[in-house]
mmCIF file of C-alpha atoms in Angstrom:
data_model
loop_
_atom_site.group_PDB
_atom_site.id
_atom_site.type_symbol
_atom_site.label_atom_id
_atom_site.label_comp_id
_atom_site.label_asym_id
_atom_site.label_seq_id
_atom_site.Cartn_x
_atom_site.Cartn_y
_atom_site.Cartn_z
ATOM 1 C CA MET K 30 -0.203 -0.217 0.282
ATOM 2 C CA GLY K 31 1.594 3.429 -0.971
ATOM 3 C CA ALA K 32 0.649 7.148 0.195
ATOM 4 C CA GLY K 33 -2.915 7.812 -1.030
ATOM 5 C CA ALA K 34 -4.034 4.287 -1.335
ATOM 6 C CA SER K 35 -7.559 3.506 -0.332
ATOM 7 C CA VAL K 36 -8.241 0.570 2.338
ATOM 8 C CA ASP K 37 -11.410 -0.928 3.297
ATOM 9 C CA LEU K 38 -11.354 -0.485 6.938
ATOM 10 C CA LYS K 39 -14.047 -3.647 7.603
ATOM 11 C CA THR K 40 -11.327 -5.571 5.776
ATOM 12 C CA ALA K 41 -7.920 -4.458 6.447
ATOM 13 C CA THR K 42 -5.553 -6.185 9.203
ATOM 14 C CA GLU K 43 -4.171 -4.708 11.781
ATOM 15 C CA ASP K 44 -0.608 -4.558 10.030
ATOM 16 C CA ASP K 45 -2.635 -2.605 7.175
ATOM 17 C CA LEU K 46 -4.103 0.013 9.584
ATOM 18 C CA LYS K 47 -0.616 0.472 11.081
ATOM 19 C CA LYS K 48 1.172 0.808 7.834
ATOM 20 C CA LEU K 49 -2.021 3.422 6.856
ATOM 21 C CA ALA K 50 -1.253 5.286 9.988
ATOM 22 C CA ALA K 51 2.646 5.692 9.521
ATOM 23 C CA GLU K 52 2.048 6.980 6.114
ATOM 24 C CA MET K 53 -0.569 9.789 7.596
ATOM 25 C CA SER K 54 0.832 13.311 7.879
ATOM 26 C CA ALA K 55 1.103 14.588 11.331
ATOM 27 C CA GLU K 56 -2.159 17.286 10.520
ATOM 28 C CA ASP K 57 -4.053 13.757 9.208
ATOM 29 C CA LYS K 58 -3.455 11.802 12.585
ATOM 30 C CA VAL K 59 -4.842 14.657 14.548
ATOM 31 C CA LYS K 60 -7.874 15.034 12.336
ATOM 32 C CA TYR K 61 -8.849 11.170 12.300
ATOM 33 C CA THR K 62 -7.883 11.010 16.022
ATOM 34 C CA SER K 63 -10.040 14.004 16.509
ATOM 35 C CA MET K 64 -13.131 12.569 14.634
ATOM 36 C CA LEU K 65 -12.756 8.844 16.312
ATOM 37 C CA SER K 66 -12.766 10.250 19.869
ATOM 38 C CA SER K 67 -15.377 12.505 19.691
ATOM 39 C CA GLU K 68 -18.135 9.796 21.032
ATOM 40 C CA GLY K 69 -21.669 11.284 21.031
ATOM 41 C CA ALA K 70 -20.306 14.610 19.236
ATOM 42 C CA SER K 71 -20.769 13.355 15.819
ATOM 43 C CA GLU K 72 -24.236 14.884 16.216
ATOM 44 C CA ALA K 73 -23.136 18.469 17.314
ATOM 45 C CA VAL K 74 -20.508 18.136 14.280
ATOM 46 C CA ALA K 75 -23.122 17.269 11.806
ATOM 47 C CA ALA K 76 -25.451 20.135 13.519
ATOM 48 C CA ASN K 77 -22.223 22.512 12.543
ATOM 49 C CA ILE K 78 -21.428 21.237 9.453
ATOM 50 C CA SER K 79 -25.031 21.777 8.418
ATOM 51 C CA LYS K 80 -25.022 25.294 9.967
ATOM 52 C CA ILE K 81 -21.769 25.863 8.195
ATOM 53 C CA ARG K 82 -23.259 25.072 4.811
ATOM 54 C CA GLU K 83 -26.241 27.503 5.255
ATOM 55 C CA ASN K 84 -24.123 30.142 6.383
ATOM 56 C CA LYS K 85 -22.010 29.643 3.115
ATOM 57 C CA GLY K 86 -25.390 29.696 1.393
ATOM 58 C CA LYS K 87 -26.299 32.780 2.853
ATOM 59 C CA LEU K 88 -23.059 34.395 2.457
ATOM 60 C CA TYR K 89 -23.167 33.635 -1.393
ATOM 61 C CA GLU K 90 -26.737 35.255 -1.733
ATOM 62 C CA ILE K 91 -25.278 38.448 0.239
ATOM 63 C CA GLU K 92 -22.093 38.327 -2.120
ATOM 64 C CA GLN K 93 -24.145 38.221 -4.916
ATOM 65 C CA LYS K 94 -26.578 41.426 -4.111
ATOM 66 C CA VAL K 95 -23.410 43.271 -3.291
ATOM 67 C CA MET K 96 -21.877 42.628 -6.406
ATOM 68 C CA GLU K 97 -25.262 43.299 -8.292
ATOM 69 C CA ASN K 98 -25.541 46.472 -6.224
ATOM 70 C CA LYS K 99 -21.289 47.110 -7.297
ATOM 71 C CA GLN K 100 -22.685 46.322 -11.206
ATOM 72 C CA MET K 101 -25.630 48.715 -10.640
ATOM 73 C CA ILE K 102 -23.480 51.767 -9.201
ATOM 74 C CA TYR K 103 -20.896 51.389 -11.779
ATOM 75 C CA GLY K 104 -23.432 51.595 -14.316
ATOM 76 C CA GLU K 105 -25.328 54.802 -12.717
ATOM 77 C CA ARG K 106 -21.895 56.438 -12.757
ATOM 78 C CA ALA K 107 -21.310 55.886 -16.493
ATOM 79 C CA PHE K 108 -24.623 57.352 -17.153
ATOM 80 C CA ILE K 109 -23.868 60.536 -15.005
ATOM 81 C CA GLU K 110 -20.687 60.698 -16.305
ATOM 82 C CA GLU K 111 -22.055 60.189 -20.158
ATOM 83 C CA ASN K 112 -24.263 62.957 -19.120
ATOM 84 C CA ARG K 113 -22.030 65.452 -17.664
ATOM 85 C CA ALA K 114 -20.150 64.957 -20.922
ATOM 86 C CA LEU K 115 -22.972 65.630 -23.090
ATOM 87 C CA ILE K 116 -23.587 68.644 -20.935
ATOM 88 C CA LEU K 117 -20.027 69.922 -21.252
ATOM 89 C CA LYS K 118 -20.149 69.661 -24.956
ATOM 90 C CA ASN K 119 -23.591 71.492 -25.448
ATOM 91 C CA TYR K 120 -22.135 73.935 -22.983
ATOM 92 C CA SER K 121 -19.124 74.722 -24.891
ATOM 93 C CA ALA K 122 -21.140 74.084 -28.394
ATOM 94 C CA ALA K 123 -23.582 77.390 -26.833
ATOM 95 C CA PHE K 124 -20.807 79.104 -25.356
ATOM 96 C CA MET K 125 -18.833 78.955 -28.432
ATOM 97 C CA GLY K 126 -21.466 79.206 -31.267
ATOM 98 C CA ASN K 127 -24.507 81.082 -30.311
ATOM 99 C CA ARG K 128 -22.415 83.215 -28.183
ATOM 100 C CA GLN K 129 -20.161 84.350 -31.276
ATOM 101 C CA MET K 130 -23.825 84.680 -33.028
ATOM 102 C CA ILE K 131 -24.934 87.209 -30.653
ATOM 103 C CA ASN K 132 -22.223 89.302 -30.491
ATOM 104 C CA GLN K 133 -21.746 89.510 -34.346
ATOM 105 C CA ASN K 134 -25.462 90.339 -34.612
ATOM 106 C CA THR K 135 -25.398 92.867 -31.772
ATOM 107 C CA ASP K 136 -21.969 94.354 -33.580
ATOM 108 C CA ASP K 137 -23.991 94.392 -36.590
ATOM 109 C CA ILE K 138 -27.165 95.957 -35.450
ATOM 110 C CA PHE K 139 -24.927 98.918 -33.842
ATOM 111 C CA LYS K 140 -22.936 99.475 -37.022
ATOM 112 C CA ASN K 141 -26.247 99.757 -39.287
ATOM 113 C CA ARG K 142 -28.020 101.829 -36.680
ATOM 114 C CA TYR K 143 -24.929 104.104 -36.959
ATOM 115 C CA ALA K 144 -25.014 103.974 -40.948
ATOM 116 C CA ILE K 145 -28.312 105.140 -41.099
ATOM 117 C CA LEU K 146 -28.012 107.628 -38.567
ATOM 118 C CA LYS K 147 -24.217 108.825 -40.148
ATOM 119 C CA THR K 148 -26.233 108.980 -43.914
ATOM 120 C CA LEU K 149 -29.093 111.529 -42.335
ATOM 121 C CA LYS K 150 -29.191 114.520 -44.868
ATOM 122 C CA THR K 151 -28.888 117.698 -42.332
ATOM 123 C CA ALA K 152 -29.474 120.950 -43.225
ATOM 124 C CA THR K 153 -29.426 123.166 -40.051
ATOM 125 C CA GLN K 154 -27.423 122.902 -36.987
ATOM 126 C CA VAL K 155 -30.497 121.525 -35.264
ATOM 127 C CA GLU K 156 -30.512 118.656 -37.334
ATOM 128 C CA VAL K 157 -27.056 118.027 -36.693
ATOM 129 C CA ASN K 158 -27.252 117.972 -33.420
ATOM 130 C CA PHE K 159 -30.412 115.814 -33.360
ATOM 131 C CA ARG K 160 -28.677 113.209 -35.402
ATOM 132 C CA GLU K 161 -25.472 113.163 -33.131
ATOM 133 C CA SER K 162 -27.475 112.718 -29.773
ATOM 134 C CA LYS K 163 -29.428 109.991 -32.060
ATOM 135 C CA ILE K 164 -25.874 107.853 -32.345
ATOM 136 C CA ASN K 165 -24.636 109.084 -28.909
ATOM 137 C CA GLU K 166 -28.354 106.915 -27.800
ATOM 138 C CA SER K 167 -27.589 104.319 -30.228
ATOM 139 C CA LYS K 168 -24.184 103.914 -28.784
ATOM 140 C CA VAL K 169 -25.724 103.862 -25.359
ATOM 141 C CA ASP K 170 -28.258 101.116 -26.353
ATOM 142 C CA PHE K 171 -25.322 99.166 -27.581
ATOM 143 C CA LEU K 172 -23.391 99.720 -24.249
ATOM 144 C CA ASP K 173 -26.169 98.685 -22.325
ATOM 145 C CA HIS K 174 -26.717 95.327 -24.203
ATOM 146 C CA ARG K 175 -23.020 94.495 -24.505
ATOM 147 C CA SER K 176 -23.529 95.180 -20.630
ATOM 148 C CA LYS K 177 -26.250 93.227 -20.186
ATOM 149 C CA LEU K 178 -24.479 90.249 -21.961
ATOM 150 C CA ASN K 179 -21.268 90.253 -19.819
ATOM 151 C CA GLY K 180 -23.627 90.131 -16.827
ATOM 152 C CA LYS K 181 -25.036 86.905 -18.165
ATOM 153 C CA VAL K 182 -21.406 85.607 -19.320
ATOM 154 C CA GLU K 183 -20.527 86.756 -15.765
ATOM 155 C CA ALA K 184 -23.347 84.980 -13.860
ATOM 156 C CA VAL K 185 -22.699 81.858 -16.123
ATOM 157 C CA SER K 186 -18.928 81.619 -15.070
ATOM 158 C CA GLU K 187 -19.579 82.383 -11.262
ATOM 159 C CA LYS K 188 -21.859 78.875 -11.443
ATOM 160 C CA MET K 189 -19.230 76.739 -13.207
ATOM 161 C CA ALA K 190 -16.739 77.979 -10.816
ATOM 162 C CA ALA K 191 -19.042 76.981 -8.026
ATOM 163 C CA ALA K 192 -19.658 73.402 -9.997
ATOM 164 C CA ASN K 193 -15.948 73.161 -10.568
ATOM 165 C CA ALA K 194 -15.581 73.322 -6.547
ATOM 166 C CA LEU K 195 -18.074 70.660 -6.437
ATOM 167 C CA LEU K 196 -16.209 68.411 -9.017
ATOM 168 C CA ILE K 197 -13.233 69.050 -7.094
ATOM 169 C CA GLU K 198 -14.494 67.723 -4.055
ATOM 170 C CA ILE K 199 -15.920 65.066 -5.824
ATOM 171 C CA ASN K 200 -12.433 64.152 -7.018
ATOM 172 C CA ASP K 201 -11.213 64.306 -3.646
ATOM 173 C CA MET K 202 -13.476 61.653 -2.465
ATOM 174 C CA ILE K 203 -12.912 59.541 -5.196
ATOM 175 C CA MET K 204 -9.497 59.518 -4.336
ATOM 176 C CA GLU K 205 -9.896 58.902 -0.648
ATOM 177 C CA SER K 206 -12.403 55.658 -1.514
#
């Protein structure tokens, strides 16, 4: 009989059992001695084995739920990141495209008003003064409109700075986890 050979304990001789015991590791000897000497404890051992299996089953269910939540959370995170990227893309397009068109239209309107007023034919100094006052009024309208546009850009910039501060705070939280 070599190491790993099977022995039928019902038909084995004493010499076979001694040889089997001699081939066992010290750890196996302790394990089998403990099993053989626990008279009446086999019911408790069986109950413990049953509880361990039951606990393993519950742990498996908990692990599955935790991993399912992890997958769901990362899916949500990807969705949030995608939306953030789209928002930034839309912001950039709106700021660069729409804002440029608004600025150009504002400039064009002022230039056209100035051109119309400048081409008015005047015969008297009163008419010249009237035309010049209308040119000044047009300039005030332009500067007022330009000032309001600047205020809107500033308000958006302040909100973006606050959003960036929150993003920095979120980044710090990510780095800590």
